[in-house]
Tab-separated table of C-alpha atoms in Angstrom:
chain	number	residue	atom	x	y	z
A	17	MET	CA	-54.942	51.482	35.738
A	18	SER	CA	-57.490	51.215	33.214
A	19	GLU	CA	-58.816	54.552	34.690
A	20	LEU	CA	-55.652	56.246	34.790
A	21	SER	CA	-55.201	55.650	31.049
A	22	GLY	CA	-58.412	56.893	29.875
A	23	GLY	CA	-60.189	57.829	26.192
A	24	PRO	CA	-59.342	55.283	23.345
A	25	CYS	CA	-57.111	53.115	25.129
A	26	VAL	CA	-59.892	51.518	27.033
A	27	TYR	CA	-62.696	49.940	26.124
A	28	ASP	CA	-66.342	51.072	26.649
A	29	PRO	CA	-69.499	48.947	25.679
A	30	LYS	CA	-72.492	50.923	24.246
A	31	GLY	CA	-75.204	49.657	25.940
A	32	GLU	CA	-77.964	51.793	26.922
A	33	LYS	CA	-76.379	53.120	30.213
A	34	ALA	CA	-76.812	56.853	28.689
A	35	LEU	CA	-80.219	56.847	27.679
A	36	THR	CA	-81.288	54.751	31.500
A	37	ILE	CA	-79.250	57.901	32.915
A	38	LEU	CA	-81.202	60.771	30.931
A	39	ALA	CA	-84.383	59.261	31.569
A	40	LYS	CA	-84.138	58.383	35.018
A	41	TYR	CA	-82.913	62.554	35.548
A	42	GLY	CA	-85.054	63.499	33.188
A	43	LEU	CA	-82.769	65.178	31.072
A	44	LEU	CA	-83.571	63.235	27.256
A	45	SER	CA	-85.640	66.302	26.398
A	46	ARG	CA	-82.989	68.884	26.873
A	47	VAL	CA	-79.930	67.063	25.050
A	48	SER	CA	-79.625	68.082	21.310
A	49	LEU	CA	-81.236	65.958	18.720
A	50	SER	CA	-77.959	64.439	17.475
A	51	VAL	CA	-77.488	62.828	20.747
A	52	ARG	CA	-81.534	61.605	21.463
A	53	GLU	CA	-80.587	59.838	18.565
A	54	LEU	CA	-77.492	58.276	19.304
A	55	VAL	CA	-79.047	56.697	22.454
A	56	GLU	CA	-81.755	55.576	21.572
A	57	GLU	CA	-80.520	53.700	18.799
A	58	THR	CA	-81.467	49.920	19.517
A	59	ILE	CA	-78.647	48.352	17.635
A	60	PRO	CA	-75.791	49.998	19.378
A	61	TRP	CA	-72.908	51.767	16.949
A	62	ALA	CA	-70.222	50.325	16.907
A	63	MET	CA	-65.938	51.889	16.341
A	64	ALA	CA	-63.499	49.760	14.592
A	65	ALA	CA	-61.342	49.498	17.023
A	66	ASP	CA	-64.713	47.493	19.140
A	67	LYS	CA	-63.470	44.303	16.575
A	68	GLN	CA	-60.352	43.883	17.823
A	69	LEU	CA	-60.846	43.250	22.074
A	70	ASP	CA	-59.511	39.733	23.637
A	71	ALA	CA	-61.528	37.678	25.866
A	72	ASN	CA	-61.019	40.222	28.457
A	73	LYS	CA	-62.957	42.894	26.325
A	74	LYS	CA	-59.666	44.281	26.368
A	75	TYR	CA	-58.288	46.139	23.289
A	76	LYS	CA	-55.539	44.050	21.849
A	77	PHE	CA	-53.345	46.144	20.501
A	78	VAL	CA	-53.074	48.285	24.382
A	79	HIS	CA	-50.380	46.968	26.189
A	80	GLU	CA	-50.468	48.198	29.724
A	81	TYR	CA	-46.697	47.815	31.510
A	82	VAL	CA	-46.509	49.161	35.450
A	83	ILE	CA	-43.181	51.003	35.416
A	84	ALA	CA	-42.971	51.886	39.091
A	85	CYS	CA	-45.112	52.791	42.255
A	86	ASN	CA	-45.116	54.446	45.317
A	87	ALA	CA	-44.297	50.997	47.116
A	88	ASP	CA	-41.053	50.121	45.027
A	89	ALA	CA	-40.268	54.382	45.596
A	90	MET	CA	-40.390	53.431	49.263
A	91	GLU	CA	-37.868	50.666	48.867
A	92	CYS	CA	-35.422	52.711	47.117
A	93	MET	CA	-35.744	55.120	49.625
A	94	ALA	CA	-35.057	52.668	52.026
A	95	VAL	CA	-32.020	51.306	50.775
A	96	GLU	CA	-30.803	54.865	50.262
A	97	SER	CA	-31.499	56.011	53.821
A	98	TYR	CA	-30.048	52.895	55.319
A	99	LYS	CA	-26.991	53.963	53.356
A	100	LEU	CA	-26.987	57.112	55.258
A	101	GLY	CA	-27.146	55.561	58.153
A	102	MET	CA	-31.080	55.659	59.032
A	103	PHE	CA	-33.062	53.314	60.246
A	104	PRO	CA	-35.714	53.452	57.948
A	105	VAL	CA	-39.198	51.863	58.646
A	106	LYS	CA	-42.022	51.626	55.678
A	107	LEU	CA	-45.267	52.845	57.093
A	108	ASN	CA	-47.737	53.020	54.021
A	109	SER	CA	-47.453	53.497	50.327
A	110	THR	CA	-51.411	54.248	50.143
A	111	CYS	CA	-51.914	57.168	52.078
A	112	SER	CA	-54.786	59.081	51.012
A	113	GLY	CA	-56.633	62.595	52.010
A	114	ASP	CA	-56.610	66.176	52.251
A	115	ILE	CA	-53.190	68.088	52.875
A	116	GLN	CA	-53.551	69.122	56.154
A	117	GLU	CA	-54.285	65.072	57.013
A	118	PHE	CA	-51.918	64.209	55.936
A	119	ALA	CA	-49.744	66.962	57.769
A	120	ARG	CA	-51.345	66.381	61.243
A	121	GLU	CA	-51.000	62.567	60.886
A	122	TYR	CA	-47.113	62.584	59.370
A	123	VAL	CA	-46.432	64.563	62.502
A	124	LYS	CA	-48.649	62.649	65.231
A	125	MET	CA	-46.743	59.565	63.757
A	126	ALA	CA	-43.031	61.807	64.016
A	127	SER	CA	-44.192	62.317	67.625
A	128	LEU	CA	-45.417	58.658	68.722
A	129	MET	CA	-42.214	57.080	67.709
A	130	ILE	CA	-40.186	59.474	69.635
A	131	LEU	CA	-42.504	58.956	72.879
A	132	ALA	CA	-42.381	55.485	72.312
A	133	VAL	CA	-38.443	55.619	72.417
A	134	GLU	CA	-38.505	57.529	75.614
A	135	GLY	CA	-40.635	55.395	77.091
A	136	LYS	CA	-43.628	57.683	77.242
A	137	ILE	CA	-46.694	55.128	75.488
A	138	ASP	CA	-46.217	51.443	74.684
A	139	LYS	CA	-47.746	49.478	71.323
A	140	LEU	CA	-51.248	49.634	73.306
A	141	GLU	CA	-51.553	53.224	73.473
A	142	MET	CA	-49.614	53.166	69.836
A	143	PHE	CA	-52.084	51.106	68.033
A	144	GLN	CA	-55.101	52.746	69.315
A	145	GLU	CA	-53.522	56.401	68.623
A	146	MET	CA	-53.267	55.630	64.759
A	147	ARG	CA	-55.643	52.125	63.766
A	148	ASP	CA	-58.683	54.996	62.879
A	149	SER	CA	-55.987	56.917	60.794
A	150	PRO	CA	-57.680	59.361	57.540
A	151	VAL	CA	-54.364	58.578	56.330
A	152	CYS	CA	-52.084	55.741	57.895
A	153	PRO	CA	-54.287	53.552	59.726
A	154	LEU	CA	-51.799	51.350	61.232
A	155	THR	CA	-52.699	47.459	62.230
A	156	ASP	CA	-51.540	46.228	65.298
A	157	GLU	CA	-48.646	43.790	63.586
A	158	LYS	CA	-47.414	46.541	61.716
A	159	VAL	CA	-47.194	49.260	64.915
A	160	GLN	CA	-45.378	45.547	66.731
A	161	GLU	CA	-43.056	45.763	63.521
A	162	ILE	CA	-42.309	49.100	63.564
A	163	PHE	CA	-42.621	49.775	67.441
A	164	PRO	CA	-38.970	51.891	67.535
A	165	ALA	CA	-36.376	50.853	70.091
A	166	LYS	CA	-33.786	54.039	70.402
A	167	ASP	CA	-30.249	51.579	70.399
A	168	HIS	CA	-31.827	50.770	66.848
A	169	TRP	CA	-31.932	53.908	65.187
A	170	GLY	CA	-28.320	54.704	63.917
A	171	LEU	CA	-27.704	58.264	63.429
A	172	GLY	CA	-31.547	58.564	62.887
A	173	LEU	CA	-35.020	56.951	62.057
A	174	CYS	CA	-36.141	57.743	58.383
A	175	LEU	CA	-40.058	57.673	58.377
A	176	LEU	CA	-41.482	56.426	54.757
A	177	LEU	CA	-45.230	57.212	53.466
A	178	GLY	CA	-46.443	57.142	50.096
A	179	GLY	CA	-49.801	58.619	48.704
A	180	ARG	CA	-51.337	61.418	46.626
A	181	PRO	CA	-52.723	63.831	48.943
A	182	THR	CA	-55.901	66.551	47.936
A	183	VAL	CA	-55.448	70.243	46.960
A	184	ASN	CA	-57.921	72.256	47.581
A	185	LEU	CA	-56.640	75.030	44.862
A	186	CYS	CA	-57.197	78.970	45.332
A	187	ASP	CA	-58.909	81.357	43.059
A	188	GLU	CA	-54.948	82.688	41.625
A	189	PRO	CA	-52.981	79.635	42.629
A	190	GLY	CA	-49.550	80.105	41.478
A	191	LEU	CA	-46.804	77.738	40.740
A	192	GLY	CA	-46.788	75.002	43.626
A	193	GLY	CA	-47.605	71.878	44.524
A	194	PRO	CA	-48.741	69.309	46.935
A	195	ASN	CA	-45.427	68.911	48.539
A	196	GLN	CA	-45.383	72.378	48.885
A	197	GLU	CA	-48.152	72.667	50.924
A	198	LEU	CA	-47.382	69.903	52.679
A	199	ALA	CA	-43.942	70.927	54.040
A	200	LEU	CA	-45.110	74.336	55.329
A	201	TYR	CA	-48.293	72.769	57.733
A	202	PHE	CA	-46.060	70.284	58.571
A	203	SER	CA	-43.483	72.540	59.976
A	204	LEU	CA	-46.857	74.149	61.595
A	205	TYR	CA	-47.781	71.619	63.111
A	206	TRP	CA	-44.825	70.095	64.274
A	207	TYR	CA	-44.462	73.211	66.002
A	208	LEU	CA	-47.709	72.972	67.354
A	209	ARG	CA	-47.082	69.272	68.591
A	210	THR	CA	-44.097	70.433	70.203
A	211	GLN	CA	-45.384	72.798	72.337
A	212	GLN	CA	-47.656	70.295	73.598
A	213	TYR	CA	-45.169	67.620	74.445
A	214	PRO	CA	-41.757	69.774	75.197
A	215	ILE	CA	-40.006	66.372	74.917
A	216	LEU	CA	-39.844	66.196	71.210
A	217	ARG	CA	-37.980	69.840	71.289
A	218	GLU	CA	-34.665	67.472	72.517
A	219	TYR	CA	-34.870	65.399	68.428
A	220	THR	CA	-34.190	67.034	65.177
A	221	VAL	CA	-36.893	66.868	62.826
A	222	TRP	CA	-37.480	67.034	59.282
A	223	PHE	CA	-39.966	66.243	56.891
A	224	LEU	CA	-39.265	65.802	53.052
A	225	GLY	CA	-41.845	65.601	50.730
A	226	GLY	CA	-41.142	64.610	46.175
A	227	SER	CA	-42.477	63.219	43.378
A	228	SER	CA	-45.051	65.711	42.332
A	229	TYR	CA	-46.962	65.640	39.812
A	230	GLY	CA	-49.238	67.788	37.305
A	231	LYS	CA	-47.584	71.277	35.967
A	232	ASP	CA	-45.318	71.707	38.583
A	233	GLY	CA	-44.388	68.099	38.368
A	234	ASN	CA	-41.165	69.026	36.418
A	235	THR	CA	-40.713	72.108	38.258
A	236	PRO	CA	-38.085	73.523	41.186
A	237	ALA	CA	-41.435	73.526	42.399
A	238	ALA	CA	-41.939	69.762	42.619
A	239	GLY	CA	-40.360	69.165	46.114
A	240	ALA	CA	-40.242	70.428	49.441
A	241	TYR	CA	-38.736	70.071	52.929
A	242	GLY	CA	-40.372	70.963	56.458
A	243	TYR	CA	-38.847	71.371	59.641
A	244	LYS	CA	-39.671	73.108	63.148
A	245	SER	CA	-37.602	76.302	63.061
A	246	LEU	CA	-39.553	77.286	60.196
A	247	SER	CA	-42.567	77.552	61.955
A	248	THR	CA	-40.527	79.011	65.050
A	249	ASP	CA	-39.486	81.678	62.956
A	250	VAL	CA	-42.012	82.631	60.355
A	251	TYR	CA	-45.590	81.386	62.552
A	252	PRO	CA	-44.690	83.765	65.728
A	253	GLU	CA	-43.190	86.377	63.481
A	254	PHE	CA	-47.098	86.448	61.484
A	255	GLU	CA	-48.732	85.977	65.098
A	256	LYS	CA	-46.387	89.390	66.051
A	257	ALA	CA	-47.374	91.020	62.968
A	258	LYS	CA	-51.362	90.023	62.989
A	259	SER	CA	-51.820	91.104	65.979
A	260	ALA	CA	-49.574	94.558	65.932
A	261	PHE	CA	-52.226	94.217	62.435
A	262	ASN	CA	-55.207	94.122	64.596
A	263	THR	CA	-53.915	96.342	67.465
A	264	ALA	CA	-53.437	99.050	64.724
A	265	HIS	CA	-56.755	98.737	63.067
A	266	ALA	CA	-58.477	99.067	66.560
A	267	LYS	CA	-56.949	102.275	67.284
A	268	TRP	CA	-57.184	104.114	64.294
A	269	TRP	CA	-61.154	102.654	64.055
A	270	LYS	CA	-60.995	104.438	67.659
A	271	LEU	CA	-59.099	107.589	66.515
A	272	ASN	CA	-61.605	107.646	63.853
A	273	GLU	CA	-65.018	107.523	65.295
A	274	GLU	CA	-63.835	109.898	68.320
A	275	ARG	CA	-62.885	112.726	65.253
A	276	ARG	CA	-65.901	112.074	63.506
A	277	PHE	CA	-67.753	112.460	67.140
A	278	ARG	CA	-65.268	115.987	67.233
A	279	SER	CA	-66.583	116.970	63.859
A	280	LYS	CA	-69.859	116.696	64.849
A	281	ILE	CA	-69.787	118.165	68.106
A	282	ALA	CA	-68.384	121.144	66.453
A	283	VAL	CA	-70.286	122.021	64.093
A	284	ASN	CA	-73.325	121.825	66.027
A	285	LEU	CA	-71.731	124.054	68.456
A	286	LEU	CA	-71.027	126.362	65.163
A	287	PHE	CA	-74.870	126.050	64.437
A	288	SER	CA	-75.408	127.192	68.311
A	289	SER	CA	-72.893	130.008	68.370
A	290	ARG	CA	-73.915	131.562	64.755
A	291	SER	CA	-77.669	131.397	66.118
A	292	LEU	CA	-77.190	132.804	69.620
A	293	GLU	CA	-75.077	136.133	67.775
A	294	VAL	CA	-78.026	136.774	65.359
A	295	SER	CA	-80.356	136.342	68.228
A	296	LEU	CA	-78.340	139.045	69.786
A	297	ILE	CA	-77.522	140.575	67.324
A	298	THR	CA	-81.782	141.446	65.871
A	299	ILE	CA	-82.567	141.951	69.222
A	300	GLU	CA	-79.934	144.954	69.467
A	301	LEU	CA	-79.369	146.769	65.733
A	302	PRO	CA	-82.730	147.822	63.539
A	303	TYR	CA	-84.634	145.982	61.850
A	304	CYS	CA	-82.629	147.143	58.565
A	305	GLU	CA	-79.467	145.886	59.434
A	306	SER	CA	-79.756	142.631	61.636
A	307	ARG	CA	-81.774	141.762	57.920
A	308	GLU	CA	-78.209	142.105	56.300
A	309	ILE	CA	-76.059	140.130	58.866
A	310	PHE	CA	-79.006	137.379	58.295
A	311	ASP	CA	-77.546	137.714	54.381
A	312	GLN	CA	-74.191	136.937	55.611
A	313	PHE	CA	-74.783	133.968	57.492
A	314	ASP	CA	-77.029	132.438	54.909
């Protein structure tokens, strides 16, 4: 919590840490004189606020309150999904990793639940698949708790996870957030998973991501949803367009090379024919006339 609040809300003892770091990396001579004088002070300077510390070295005038967290949000989602007739399964509220890792692990977890219901895997196999997950590792106790039974699904199964994925921004990032990218990758990976396990095609699977953060947190780009046909409709068309482009580009390159080759042959033939004409003329015509013809070809 203290790291989130930051700045003047958190006490930071003014010791010799800065001087030690600068000396360790040989940077002391490269900082300005005012900075060097500050870090070399034998008696650390103190702010007025430093006089208002409690026994735990926290400012007396700062009060920290946790209003809600991912676990609280998952509890509320579980209640609401149950009202809709679905069976909620709370998996993990502290998932971490990059966007593609999130998408792959979410897809794996959803597919394992379906394969378990269909009797294709047992509890041990599910545990072995998820115990070392970089995003949502599950213990054997958790697998025992969530291992599904089809008669308990109601109108559907709702897998609940929370966390904060890492987003790698491009050179010119647009308006969007982690949920936008996560929904797209989930749709793509779920489509690929259904190709690997055709039985998954019999189930309708949706992804919903919400509660974004950053500048997109209070915009229409804050949440997103994904589904298999998003990939079956869009991704195959993208592959077709990409294949058509590559084919057209290869054909264009071939035609361009053939045109260059024909142009080179035509130029060589032109110079050869001119040389032949000149040779014939110089043999058959007097010197003065052949000189005029040469001048015409120069």
